[in-house]
CSV table of C-alpha atoms and ligand atoms in Angstrom, one decimal:
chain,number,residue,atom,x,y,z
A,1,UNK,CA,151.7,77.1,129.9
A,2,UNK,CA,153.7,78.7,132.7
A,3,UNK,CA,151.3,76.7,135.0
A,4,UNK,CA,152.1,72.9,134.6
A,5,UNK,CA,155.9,74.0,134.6
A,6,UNK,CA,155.6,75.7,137.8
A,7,UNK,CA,153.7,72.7,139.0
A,8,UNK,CA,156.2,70.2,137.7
A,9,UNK,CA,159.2,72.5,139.4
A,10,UNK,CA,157.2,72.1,142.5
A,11,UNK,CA,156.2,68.8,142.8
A,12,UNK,CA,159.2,67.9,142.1
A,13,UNK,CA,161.0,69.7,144.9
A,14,UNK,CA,158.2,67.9,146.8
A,15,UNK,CA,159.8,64.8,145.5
A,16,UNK,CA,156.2,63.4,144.0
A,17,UNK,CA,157.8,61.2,141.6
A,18,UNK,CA,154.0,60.3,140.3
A,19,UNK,CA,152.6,63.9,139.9
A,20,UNK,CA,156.0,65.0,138.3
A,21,UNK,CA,156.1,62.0,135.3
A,22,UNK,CA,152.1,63.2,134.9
A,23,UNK,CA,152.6,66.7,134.8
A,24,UNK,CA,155.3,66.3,132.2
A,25,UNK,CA,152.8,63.9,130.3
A,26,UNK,CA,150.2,66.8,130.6
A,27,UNK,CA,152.6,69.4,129.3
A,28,UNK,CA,153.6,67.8,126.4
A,29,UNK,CA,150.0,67.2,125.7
A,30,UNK,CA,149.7,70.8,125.7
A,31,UNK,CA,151.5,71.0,123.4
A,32,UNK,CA,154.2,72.7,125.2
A,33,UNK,CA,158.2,72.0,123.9
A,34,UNK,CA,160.1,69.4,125.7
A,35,UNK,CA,163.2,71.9,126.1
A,36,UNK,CA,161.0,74.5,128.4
A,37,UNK,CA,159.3,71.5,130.3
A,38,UNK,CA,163.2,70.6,130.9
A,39,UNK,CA,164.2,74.1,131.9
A,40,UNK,CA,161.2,75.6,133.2
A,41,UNK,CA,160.0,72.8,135.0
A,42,UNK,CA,162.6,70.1,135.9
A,43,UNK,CA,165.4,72.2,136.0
A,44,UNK,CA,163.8,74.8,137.8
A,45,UNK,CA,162.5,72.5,140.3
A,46,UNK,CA,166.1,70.6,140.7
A,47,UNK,CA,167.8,74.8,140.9
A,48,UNK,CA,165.6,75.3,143.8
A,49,UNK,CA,166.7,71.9,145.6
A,50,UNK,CA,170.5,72.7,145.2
A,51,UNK,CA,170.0,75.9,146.8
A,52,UNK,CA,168.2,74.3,149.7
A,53,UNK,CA,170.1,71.7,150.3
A,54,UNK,CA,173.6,74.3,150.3
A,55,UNK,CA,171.9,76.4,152.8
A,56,UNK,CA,171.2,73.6,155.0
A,57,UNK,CA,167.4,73.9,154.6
A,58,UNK,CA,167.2,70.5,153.1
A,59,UNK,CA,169.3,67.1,153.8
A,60,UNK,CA,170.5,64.0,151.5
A,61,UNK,CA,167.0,62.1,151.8
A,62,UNK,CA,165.2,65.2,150.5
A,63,UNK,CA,167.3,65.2,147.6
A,64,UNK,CA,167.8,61.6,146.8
A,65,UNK,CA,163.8,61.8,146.4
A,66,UNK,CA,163.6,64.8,144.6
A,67,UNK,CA,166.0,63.2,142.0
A,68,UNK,CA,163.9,60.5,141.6
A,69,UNK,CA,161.3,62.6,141.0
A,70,UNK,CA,163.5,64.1,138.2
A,71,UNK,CA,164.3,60.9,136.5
A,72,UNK,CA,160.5,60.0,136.6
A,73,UNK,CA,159.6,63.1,134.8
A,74,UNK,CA,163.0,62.6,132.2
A,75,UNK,CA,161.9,59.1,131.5
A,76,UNK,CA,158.9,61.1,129.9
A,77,UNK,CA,160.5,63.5,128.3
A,78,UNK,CA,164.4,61.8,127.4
A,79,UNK,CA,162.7,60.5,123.7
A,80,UNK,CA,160.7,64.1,123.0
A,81,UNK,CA,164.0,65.7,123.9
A,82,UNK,CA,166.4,63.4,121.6
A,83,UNK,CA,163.3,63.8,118.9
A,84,UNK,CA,163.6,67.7,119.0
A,85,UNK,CA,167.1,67.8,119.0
A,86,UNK,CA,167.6,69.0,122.6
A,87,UNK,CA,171.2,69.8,123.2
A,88,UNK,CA,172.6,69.1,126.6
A,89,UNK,CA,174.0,72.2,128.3
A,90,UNK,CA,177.6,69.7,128.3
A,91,UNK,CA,178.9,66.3,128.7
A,92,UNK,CA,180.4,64.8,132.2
A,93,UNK,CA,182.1,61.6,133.0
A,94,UNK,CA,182.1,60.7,136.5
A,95,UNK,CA,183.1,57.7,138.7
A,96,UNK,CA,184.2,56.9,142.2
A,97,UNK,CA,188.0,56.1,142.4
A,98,UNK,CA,190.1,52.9,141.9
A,99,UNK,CA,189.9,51.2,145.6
A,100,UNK,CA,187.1,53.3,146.6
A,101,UNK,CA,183.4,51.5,146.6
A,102,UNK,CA,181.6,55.1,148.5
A,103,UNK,CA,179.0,56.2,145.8
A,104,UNK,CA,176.0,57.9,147.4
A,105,UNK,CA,178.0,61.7,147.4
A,106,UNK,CA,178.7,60.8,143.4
A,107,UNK,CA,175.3,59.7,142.8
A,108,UNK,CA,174.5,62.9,144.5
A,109,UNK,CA,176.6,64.8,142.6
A,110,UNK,CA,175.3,62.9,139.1
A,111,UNK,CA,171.6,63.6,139.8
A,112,UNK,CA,172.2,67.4,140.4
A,113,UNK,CA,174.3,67.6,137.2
A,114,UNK,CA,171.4,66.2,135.1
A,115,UNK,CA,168.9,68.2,137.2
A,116,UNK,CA,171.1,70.9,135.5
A,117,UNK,CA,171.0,69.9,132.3
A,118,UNK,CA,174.3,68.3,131.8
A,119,UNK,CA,174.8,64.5,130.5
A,120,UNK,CA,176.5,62.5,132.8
A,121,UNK,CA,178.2,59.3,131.8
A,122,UNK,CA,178.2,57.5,135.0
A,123,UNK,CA,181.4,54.8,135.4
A,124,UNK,CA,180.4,53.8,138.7
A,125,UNK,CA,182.7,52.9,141.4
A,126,UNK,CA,186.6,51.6,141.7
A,127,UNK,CA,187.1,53.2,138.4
A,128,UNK,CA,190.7,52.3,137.4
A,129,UNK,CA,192.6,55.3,135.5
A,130,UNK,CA,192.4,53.5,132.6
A,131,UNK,CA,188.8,53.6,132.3
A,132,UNK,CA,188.5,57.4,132.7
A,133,UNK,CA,191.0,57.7,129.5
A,134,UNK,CA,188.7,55.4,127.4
A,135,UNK,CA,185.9,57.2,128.6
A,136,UNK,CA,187.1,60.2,127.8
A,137,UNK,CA,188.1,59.3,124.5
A,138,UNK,CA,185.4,57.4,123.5
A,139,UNK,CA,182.5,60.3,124.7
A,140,UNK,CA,184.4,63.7,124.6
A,141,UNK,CA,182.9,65.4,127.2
A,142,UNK,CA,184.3,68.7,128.2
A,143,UNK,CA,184.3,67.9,131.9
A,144,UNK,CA,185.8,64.5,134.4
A,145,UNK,CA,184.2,64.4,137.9
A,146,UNK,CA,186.4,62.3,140.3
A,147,UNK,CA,185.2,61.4,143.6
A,148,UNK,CA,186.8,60.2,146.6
A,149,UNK,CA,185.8,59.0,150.3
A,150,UNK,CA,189.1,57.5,151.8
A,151,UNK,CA,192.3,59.3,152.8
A,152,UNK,CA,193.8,56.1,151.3
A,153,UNK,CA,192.0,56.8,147.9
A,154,UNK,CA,191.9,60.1,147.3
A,155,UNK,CA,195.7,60.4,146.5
A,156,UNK,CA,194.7,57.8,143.0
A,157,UNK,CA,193.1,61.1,142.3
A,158,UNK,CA,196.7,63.0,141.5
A,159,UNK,CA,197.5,59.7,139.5
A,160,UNK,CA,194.6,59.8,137.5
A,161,UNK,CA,196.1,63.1,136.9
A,162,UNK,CA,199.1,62.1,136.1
A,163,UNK,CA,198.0,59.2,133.4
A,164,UNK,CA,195.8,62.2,131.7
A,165,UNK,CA,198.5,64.0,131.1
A,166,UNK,CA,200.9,60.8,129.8
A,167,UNK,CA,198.0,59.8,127.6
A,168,UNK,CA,197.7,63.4,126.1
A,169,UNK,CA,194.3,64.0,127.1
A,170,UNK,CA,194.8,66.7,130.2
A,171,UNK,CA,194.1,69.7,127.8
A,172,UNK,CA,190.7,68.1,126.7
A,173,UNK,CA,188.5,68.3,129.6
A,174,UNK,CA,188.6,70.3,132.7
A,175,UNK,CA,188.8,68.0,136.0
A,176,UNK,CA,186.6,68.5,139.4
A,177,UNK,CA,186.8,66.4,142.3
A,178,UNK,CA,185.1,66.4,145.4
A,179,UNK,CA,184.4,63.7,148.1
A,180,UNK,CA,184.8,64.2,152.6
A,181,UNK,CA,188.6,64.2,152.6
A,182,UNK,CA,189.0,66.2,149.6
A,183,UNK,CA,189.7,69.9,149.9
A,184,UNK,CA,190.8,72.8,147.5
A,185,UNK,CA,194.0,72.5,148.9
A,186,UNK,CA,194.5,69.0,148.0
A,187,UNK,CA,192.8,69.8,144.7
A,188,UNK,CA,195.7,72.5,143.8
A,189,UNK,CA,197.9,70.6,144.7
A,190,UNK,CA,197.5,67.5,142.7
A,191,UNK,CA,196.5,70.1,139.5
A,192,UNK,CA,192.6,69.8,139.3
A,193,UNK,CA,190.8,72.4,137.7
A,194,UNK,CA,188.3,72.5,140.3
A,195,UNK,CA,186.5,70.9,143.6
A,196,UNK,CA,183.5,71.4,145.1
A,197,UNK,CA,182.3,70.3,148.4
A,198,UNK,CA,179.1,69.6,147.7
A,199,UNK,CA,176.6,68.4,145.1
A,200,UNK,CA,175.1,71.8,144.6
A,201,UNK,CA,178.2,73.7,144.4
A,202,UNK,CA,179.8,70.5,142.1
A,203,UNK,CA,176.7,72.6,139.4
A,204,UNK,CA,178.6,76.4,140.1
A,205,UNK,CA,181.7,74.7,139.8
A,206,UNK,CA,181.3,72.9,136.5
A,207,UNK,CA,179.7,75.9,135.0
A,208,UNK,CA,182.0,77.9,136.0
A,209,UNK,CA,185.0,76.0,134.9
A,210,UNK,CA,183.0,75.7,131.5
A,211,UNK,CA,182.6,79.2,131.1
A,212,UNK,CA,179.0,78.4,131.2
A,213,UNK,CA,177.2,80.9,133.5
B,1,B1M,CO1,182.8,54.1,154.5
B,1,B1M,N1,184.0,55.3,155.3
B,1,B1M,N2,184.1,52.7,154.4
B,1,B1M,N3,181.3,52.9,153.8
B,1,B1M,N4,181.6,55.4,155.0
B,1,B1M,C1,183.6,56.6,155.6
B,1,B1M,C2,183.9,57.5,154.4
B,1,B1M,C3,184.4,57.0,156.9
B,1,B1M,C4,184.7,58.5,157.0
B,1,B1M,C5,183.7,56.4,158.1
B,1,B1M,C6,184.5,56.6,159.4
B,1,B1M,O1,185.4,55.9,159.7
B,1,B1M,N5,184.1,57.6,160.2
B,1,B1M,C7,185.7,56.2,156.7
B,1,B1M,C8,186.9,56.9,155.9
B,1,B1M,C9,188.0,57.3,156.8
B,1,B1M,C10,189.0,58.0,156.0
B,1,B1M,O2,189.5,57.5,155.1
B,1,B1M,N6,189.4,59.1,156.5
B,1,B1M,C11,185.2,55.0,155.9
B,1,B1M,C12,185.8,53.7,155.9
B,1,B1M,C13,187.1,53.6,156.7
B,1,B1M,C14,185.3,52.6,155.1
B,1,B1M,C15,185.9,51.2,155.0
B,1,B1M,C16,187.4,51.2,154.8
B,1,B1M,C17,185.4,50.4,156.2
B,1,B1M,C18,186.0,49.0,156.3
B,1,B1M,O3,185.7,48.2,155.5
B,1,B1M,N7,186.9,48.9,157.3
B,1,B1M,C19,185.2,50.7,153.8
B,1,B1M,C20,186.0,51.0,152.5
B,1,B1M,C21,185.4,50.3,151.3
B,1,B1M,C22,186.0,50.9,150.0
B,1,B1M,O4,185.6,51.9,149.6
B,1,B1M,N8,187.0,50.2,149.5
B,1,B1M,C23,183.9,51.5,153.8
B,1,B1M,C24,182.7,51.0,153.3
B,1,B1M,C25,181.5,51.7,153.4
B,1,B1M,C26,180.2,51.1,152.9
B,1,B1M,C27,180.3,50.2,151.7
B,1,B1M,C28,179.7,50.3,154.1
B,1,B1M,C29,179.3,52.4,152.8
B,1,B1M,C30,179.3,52.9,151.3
B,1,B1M,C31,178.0,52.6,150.6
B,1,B1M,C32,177.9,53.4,149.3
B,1,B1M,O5,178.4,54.4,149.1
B,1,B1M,N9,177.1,52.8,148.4
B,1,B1M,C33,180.0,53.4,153.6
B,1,B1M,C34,179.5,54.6,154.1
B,1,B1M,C35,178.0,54.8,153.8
B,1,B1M,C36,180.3,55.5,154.8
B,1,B1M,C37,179.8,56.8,155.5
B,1,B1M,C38,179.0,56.4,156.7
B,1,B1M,C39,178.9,57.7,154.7
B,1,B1M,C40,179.4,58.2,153.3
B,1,B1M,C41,178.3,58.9,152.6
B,1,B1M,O6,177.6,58.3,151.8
B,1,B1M,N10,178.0,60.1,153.0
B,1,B1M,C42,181.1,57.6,155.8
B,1,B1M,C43,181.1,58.3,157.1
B,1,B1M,C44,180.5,59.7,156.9
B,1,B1M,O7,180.7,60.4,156.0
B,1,B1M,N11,179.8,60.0,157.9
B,1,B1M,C45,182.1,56.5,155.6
B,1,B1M,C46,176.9,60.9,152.4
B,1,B1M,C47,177.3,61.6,151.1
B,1,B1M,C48,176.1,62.4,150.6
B,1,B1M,O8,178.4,62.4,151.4
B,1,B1M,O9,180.0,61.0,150.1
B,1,B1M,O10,180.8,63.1,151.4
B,1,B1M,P1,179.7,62.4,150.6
B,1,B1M,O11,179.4,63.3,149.3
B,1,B1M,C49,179.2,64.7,149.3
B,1,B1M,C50,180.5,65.5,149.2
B,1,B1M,O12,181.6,64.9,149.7
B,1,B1M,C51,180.5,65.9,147.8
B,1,B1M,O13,179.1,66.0,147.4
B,1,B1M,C52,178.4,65.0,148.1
B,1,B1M,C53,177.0,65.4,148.3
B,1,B1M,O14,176.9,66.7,148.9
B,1,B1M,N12,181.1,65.0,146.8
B,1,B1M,C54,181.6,65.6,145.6
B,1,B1M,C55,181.3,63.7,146.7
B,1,B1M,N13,181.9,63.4,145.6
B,1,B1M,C56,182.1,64.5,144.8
B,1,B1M,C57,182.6,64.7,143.6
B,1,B1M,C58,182.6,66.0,143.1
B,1,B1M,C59,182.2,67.1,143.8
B,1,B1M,C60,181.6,66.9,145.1
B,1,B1M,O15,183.1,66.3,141.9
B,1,B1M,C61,183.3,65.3,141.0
Protein backbone atom coordinates (compact mmCIF):
# COMPACT_ATOMS: atom_id res chain seq x y z
CA UNK A 1 0.00 0.00 0.00
CA UNK A 2 2.64 2.38 1.15
CA UNK A 3 4.08 1.88 -2.37
CA UNK A 4 1.69 3.46 -4.99
CA UNK A 5 1.36 6.41 -2.39
CA UNK A 6 4.88 7.05 -2.27
CA UNK A 7 4.86 6.79 -5.96
CA UNK A 8 1.92 9.06 -6.51
CA UNK A 9 3.76 11.72 -3.91
CA UNK A 10 6.66 11.41 -6.29
CA UNK A 11 5.44 11.59 -9.46
CA UNK A 12 3.72 14.17 -8.56
CA UNK A 13 6.57 16.37 -7.35
CA UNK A 14 7.84 15.29 -10.80
CA UNK A 15 4.91 16.98 -12.12
CA UNK A 16 3.80 13.74 -14.29
CA UNK A 17 0.28 14.66 -14.53
CA UNK A 18 -0.34 11.13 -16.48
CA UNK A 19 1.45 8.72 -14.08
CA UNK A 20 -0.16 10.64 -11.06
CA UNK A 21 -4.10 10.36 -12.32
CA UNK A 22 -2.98 6.40 -13.02
CA UNK A 23 -1.41 5.81 -9.84
CA UNK A 24 -4.33 7.11 -8.07
CA UNK A 25 -6.63 4.86 -10.44
CA UNK A 26 -4.27 1.92 -9.39
CA UNK A 27 -4.62 2.69 -5.66
CA UNK A 28 -8.08 2.82 -5.53
CA UNK A 29 -8.07 -0.38 -7.35
CA UNK A 30 -6.22 -1.69 -4.51
CA UNK A 31 -8.50 -1.17 -2.68
CA UNK A 32 -6.76 1.44 -0.79
CA UNK A 33 -9.18 4.54 0.88
CA UNK A 34 -9.43 7.65 -1.04
CA UNK A 35 -8.58 9.79 2.32
CA UNK A 36 -4.84 8.08 2.57
CA UNK A 37 -4.31 8.32 -1.36
CA UNK A 38 -5.18 12.15 -0.53
CA UNK A 39 -2.86 12.42 2.42
CA UNK A 40 -0.36 9.99 1.82
CA UNK A 41 0.01 10.52 -1.66
CA UNK A 42 -1.16 13.87 -3.07
CA UNK A 43 -0.71 15.78 -0.10
CA UNK A 44 2.53 14.37 0.70
CA UNK A 45 3.71 14.93 -2.74
CA UNK A 46 2.26 18.76 -2.75
CA UNK A 47 4.13 19.10 1.37
CA UNK A 48 7.31 18.24 -0.31
CA UNK A 49 6.87 20.95 -3.28
CA UNK A 50 5.98 23.85 -0.69
CA UNK A 51 9.07 23.13 1.09
CA UNK A 52 11.12 23.23 -2.10
CA UNK A 53 9.88 25.96 -3.55
CA UNK A 54 10.30 28.22 0.07
CA UNK A 55 13.85 27.19 0.20
CA UNK A 56 14.48 28.32 -3.19
CA UNK A 57 15.22 24.77 -4.56
CA UNK A 58 12.23 24.96 -6.90
CA UNK A 59 10.64 28.03 -8.93
CA UNK A 60 6.88 28.94 -10.11
CA UNK A 61 6.99 26.66 -13.36
CA UNK A 62 7.92 23.65 -11.21
CA UNK A 63 5.00 24.23 -9.11
CA UNK A 64 2.40 25.32 -11.61
CA UNK A 65 3.18 21.71 -13.09
CA UNK A 66 3.23 19.86 -10.04
CA UNK A 67 -0.32 21.34 -9.40
CA UNK A 68 -1.53 20.09 -12.33
CA UNK A 69 -0.35 17.00 -11.57
CA UNK A 70 -2.50 17.36 -8.35
CA UNK A 71 -5.69 18.19 -10.03
CA UNK A 72 -5.14 15.28 -12.49
CA UNK A 73 -4.83 12.84 -9.65
CA UNK A 74 -8.04 14.82 -7.64
CA UNK A 75 -10.13 14.57 -10.71
CA UNK A 76 -9.76 10.73 -9.85
CA UNK A 77 -10.30 10.82 -6.62
CA UNK A 78 -12.78 14.21 -5.88
CA UNK A 79 -16.10 11.59 -6.39
CA UNK A 80 -14.48 8.58 -4.07
CA UNK A 81 -13.68 11.34 -1.62
CA UNK A 82 -17.27 13.10 -1.57
CA UNK A 83 -18.61 9.21 -1.65
CA UNK A 84 -16.70 8.34 1.59
CA UNK A 85 -17.41 11.30 3.26
CA UNK A 86 -13.90 12.92 3.14
CA UNK A 87 -13.90 16.11 5.16
CA UNK A 88 -11.81 18.88 4.00
CA UNK A 89 -9.08 19.96 6.60
CA UNK A 90 -11.24 23.74 6.11
CA UNK A 91 -12.95 26.03 3.80
CA UNK A 92 -11.10 29.18 1.99
CA UNK A 93 -12.47 31.87 -0.16
CA UNK A 94 -9.94 33.61 -2.21
CA UNK A 95 -9.88 36.31 -4.97
CA UNK A 96 -7.62 38.91 -6.46
CA UNK A 97 -8.83 42.51 -5.39
CA UNK A 98 -11.36 45.01 -6.92
CA UNK A 99 -9.02 46.88 -9.71
CA UNK A 100 -6.48 44.32 -9.63
CA UNK A 101 -6.54 41.63 -12.71
CA UNK A 102 -2.73 39.86 -11.32
CA UNK A 103 -3.81 36.18 -10.63
CA UNK A 104 -0.84 33.75 -11.15
CA UNK A 105 0.52 34.39 -7.16
CA UNK A 106 -3.35 33.54 -6.13
CA UNK A 107 -3.63 30.67 -8.34
CA UNK A 108 -0.42 29.77 -6.70
CA UNK A 109 -1.56 30.26 -3.51
CA UNK A 110 -5.09 28.27 -4.34
CA UNK A 111 -3.26 25.14 -5.75
CA UNK A 112 -1.09 24.83 -2.56
CA UNK A 113 -4.12 25.26 -0.30
CA UNK A 114 -5.90 22.22 -2.01
CA UNK A 115 -2.55 20.40 -2.22
CA UNK A 116 -3.07 20.76 1.59
CA UNK A 117 -6.21 19.69 1.89
CA UNK A 118 -8.24 22.81 2.22
CA UNK A 119 -11.37 23.70 -0.21
CA UNK A 120 -10.84 26.74 -1.85
CA UNK A 121 -13.67 28.69 -3.42
CA UNK A 122 -11.88 30.60 -5.96
CA UNK A 123 -13.67 34.32 -6.91
CA UNK A 124 -11.21 35.07 -9.34
CA UNK A 125 -9.97 38.47 -10.05
CA UNK A 126 -11.27 42.34 -9.48
CA UNK A 127 -13.35 40.90 -6.69
CA UNK A 128 -15.52 43.85 -5.49
CA UNK A 129 -16.04 43.75 -1.51
CA UNK A 130 -19.29 42.94 -2.03
CA UNK A 131 -18.66 39.68 -3.48
CA UNK A 132 -16.36 38.46 -0.66
CA UNK A 133 -19.44 39.28 1.89
CA UNK A 134 -21.76 37.02 -0.24
CA UNK A 135 -19.20 34.58 -0.43
CA UNK A 136 -18.71 34.44 2.84
CA UNK A 137 -22.09 34.18 3.75
CA UNK A 138 -23.19 31.96 1.32
CA UNK A 139 -20.14 29.14 2.00
CA UNK A 140 -18.94 29.82 5.59
CA UNK A 141 -15.54 29.07 5.36
CA UNK A 142 -13.39 29.75 8.40
CA UNK A 143 -10.70 31.55 6.40
CA UNK A 144 -10.71 34.88 3.35
CA UNK A 145 -7.51 34.98 1.28
CA UNK A 146 -7.10 38.51 -0.32
CA UNK A 147 -4.45 39.09 -2.85
CA UNK A 148 -2.99 42.02 -4.17
CA UNK A 149 -0.26 43.08 -6.92
CA UNK A 150 -0.53 47.01 -7.20
CA UNK A 151 0.44 49.58 -4.63
CA UNK A 152 -2.78 51.25 -6.10
CA UNK A 153 -4.84 48.05 -5.10
CA UNK A 154 -3.62 46.73 -2.17
CA UNK A 155 -5.10 49.58 0.02
CA UNK A 156 -9.05 48.01 -1.28
CA UNK A 157 -7.59 45.42 1.04
CA UNK A 158 -8.18 47.66 4.45
CA UNK A 159 -11.71 48.49 2.82
CA UNK A 160 -12.60 45.13 2.32
CA UNK A 161 -11.78 45.19 5.92
CA UNK A 162 -13.73 47.71 6.71
CA UNK A 163 -17.09 46.48 4.79
CA UNK A 164 -16.47 42.98 6.91
CA UNK A 165 -16.79 44.54 9.83
CA UNK A 166 -19.94 46.99 8.75
CA UNK A 167 -21.62 43.87 7.41
CA UNK A 168 -21.05 41.97 10.80
CA UNK A 169 -19.07 39.25 9.45
CA UNK A 170 -15.28 40.23 10.72
CA UNK A 171 -15.59 37.72 13.74
CA UNK A 172 -16.51 34.82 11.30
CA UNK A 173 -13.49 34.09 9.44
CA UNK A 174 -9.87 34.93 9.96
CA UNK A 175 -8.32 37.09 6.96
CA UNK A 176 -4.78 36.46 5.17
CA UNK A 177 -3.45 38.43 2.46
CA UNK A 178 -0.44 38.28 0.58
CA UNK A 179 0.64 39.61 -2.92
CA UNK A 180 4.49 41.68 -3.93
CA UNK A 181 3.57 44.93 -2.29
CA UNK A 182 2.01 43.50 0.65
CA UNK A 183 3.96 43.13 3.87
CA UNK A 184 3.19 42.29 7.63
CA UNK A 185 3.42 45.74 8.32
CA UNK A 186 0.79 46.73 5.98
CA UNK A 187 -1.16 43.61 7.11
CA UNK A 188 -1.22 45.00 10.92
CA UNK A 189 -1.93 47.85 9.99
CA UNK A 190 -5.07 47.50 8.03
CA UNK A 191 -6.18 44.59 10.85
CA UNK A 192 -5.65 41.24 8.96
CA UNK A 193 -5.18 38.26 10.81
CA UNK A 194 -2.36 37.16 8.86
CA UNK A 195 -0.04 37.49 5.51
CA UNK A 196 2.13 35.39 4.08
CA UNK A 197 4.71 36.07 1.46
CA UNK A 198 4.54 33.22 -0.30
CA UNK A 199 2.35 30.28 -1.55
CA UNK A 200 3.95 27.79 0.78
CA UNK A 201 3.99 29.83 3.83
CA UNK A 202 0.15 31.22 2.78
CA UNK A 203 -0.32 26.82 4.05
CA UNK A 204 1.71 27.64 7.75
CA UNK A 205 -0.11 30.60 7.90
CA UNK A 206 -3.70 29.39 7.43
CA UNK A 207 -3.09 26.54 9.69
CA UNK A 208 -1.73 28.39 12.01
CA UNK A 209 -4.31 31.08 12.20
CA UNK A 210 -6.88 28.00 12.28
CA UNK A 211 -5.36 26.52 15.17
CA UNK A 212 -4.84 23.67 12.78
CA UNK A 213 -1.17 22.32 13.19
CO1 LIG B 1 1.50 43.64 -13.85
N1 LIG B 1 2.50 44.75 -12.59
N2 LIG B 1 0.43 45.19 -14.36
N3 LIG B 1 0.73 42.45 -15.15
N4 LIG B 1 2.88 42.44 -13.42
C1 LIG B 1 3.49 44.08 -11.75
C2 LIG B 1 2.86 43.62 -10.44
C3 LIG B 1 4.57 45.23 -11.55
C4 LIG B 1 5.39 45.09 -10.28
C5 LIG B 1 5.46 45.30 -12.83
C6 LIG B 1 6.44 46.45 -12.76
O1 LIG B 1 6.12 47.57 -12.99
N5 LIG B 1 7.67 46.16 -12.41
C7 LIG B 1 3.67 46.51 -11.58
C8 LIG B 1 3.12 46.96 -10.23
C9 LIG B 1 3.81 48.20 -9.70
C10 LIG B 1 3.23 48.58 -8.40
O2 LIG B 1 2.07 48.73 -8.22
N6 LIG B 1 4.13 48.78 -7.46
C11 LIG B 1 2.57 46.08 -12.54
C12 LIG B 1 1.75 46.96 -13.27
C13 LIG B 1 2.05 48.44 -13.09
C14 LIG B 1 0.71 46.52 -14.11
C15 LIG B 1 -0.25 47.37 -14.92
C16 LIG B 1 -0.77 48.65 -14.24
C17 LIG B 1 0.50 47.69 -16.23
C18 LIG B 1 -0.26 48.63 -17.16
O3 LIG B 1 -1.26 48.26 -17.69
N7 LIG B 1 0.27 49.84 -17.23
C19 LIG B 1 -1.39 46.40 -15.25
C20 LIG B 1 -2.46 46.42 -14.15
C21 LIG B 1 -3.66 45.62 -14.54
C22 LIG B 1 -4.56 45.50 -13.34
O4 LIG B 1 -4.36 44.61 -12.54
N8 LIG B 1 -5.57 46.36 -13.25
C23 LIG B 1 -0.65 45.10 -15.19
C24 LIG B 1 -1.02 43.99 -15.93
C25 LIG B 1 -0.35 42.78 -15.95
C26 LIG B 1 -0.70 41.62 -16.86
C27 LIG B 1 -2.20 41.45 -17.08
C28 LIG B 1 -0.03 41.88 -18.17
C29 LIG B 1 0.04 40.41 -16.16
C30 LIG B 1 -0.88 39.64 -15.20
C31 LIG B 1 -1.31 38.30 -15.76
C32 LIG B 1 -1.97 37.48 -14.72
O5 LIG B 1 -1.74 37.57 -13.52
N9 LIG B 1 -2.85 36.63 -15.20
C33 LIG B 1 1.07 41.15 -15.32
C34 LIG B 1 2.21 40.52 -14.75
C35 LIG B 1 2.45 39.07 -15.16
C36 LIG B 1 3.09 41.18 -13.86
C37 LIG B 1 4.41 40.67 -13.29
C38 LIG B 1 5.43 40.70 -14.42
C39 LIG B 1 4.43 39.31 -12.67
C40 LIG B 1 3.40 39.08 -11.58
C41 LIG B 1 3.40 37.62 -11.23
O6 LIG B 1 2.56 36.88 -11.70
N10 LIG B 1 4.41 37.19 -10.46
C42 LIG B 1 4.71 41.77 -12.16
C43 LIG B 1 6.18 42.08 -12.04
C44 LIG B 1 6.89 41.11 -11.16
O7 LIG B 1 6.38 40.68 -10.14
N11 LIG B 1 8.07 40.78 -11.56
C45 LIG B 1 3.77 42.85 -12.50
C46 LIG B 1 4.62 35.77 -10.13
C47 LIG B 1 3.74 35.37 -8.94
C48 LIG B 1 3.97 33.92 -8.60
O8 LIG B 1 4.15 36.15 -7.84
O9 LIG B 1 1.97 37.39 -7.79
O10 LIG B 1 3.89 38.04 -6.25
P1 LIG B 1 3.14 37.01 -6.98
O11 LIG B 1 2.57 35.96 -5.91
C49 LIG B 1 3.36 35.37 -4.90
C50 LIG B 1 3.37 36.17 -3.58
O12 LIG B 1 3.16 37.55 -3.76
C51 LIG B 1 2.35 35.49 -2.75
O13 LIG B 1 2.42 34.14 -3.16
C52 LIG B 1 2.65 34.08 -4.56
C53 LIG B 1 3.39 32.80 -4.88
O14 LIG B 1 4.53 32.64 -4.12
N12 LIG B 1 0.94 35.87 -2.79
C54 LIG B 1 0.13 35.61 -1.73
C55 LIG B 1 0.19 36.38 -3.77
N13 LIG B 1 -1.07 36.49 -3.39
C56 LIG B 1 -1.15 36.00 -2.14
C57 LIG B 1 -2.22 35.86 -1.27
C58 LIG B 1 -1.98 35.31 -0.01
C59 LIG B 1 -0.70 34.93 0.39
C60 LIG B 1 0.37 35.06 -0.47
O15 LIG B 1 -2.95 35.11 0.90
C61 LIG B 1 -4.27 35.24 0.48
Amino acid sequence: MAEVLEQIAQELFAGNAKAVAELVQKALNEGIAPGDILTGGLIKGMNEVGVKFKNNEIYVPEVLIAARAMKAGMEILKPKLSETGVKPMAKMVIGTVKGDLHDIGKNLVSMMMEGAGFEVIDLGIDVPAEKFIQAVKENDPQLVGMSALLTTTMVQIRENIKAFNEAGIRDRVKIMIGGAPVTQKFADEVGADGYAPDAASAVDKAKELLHLN
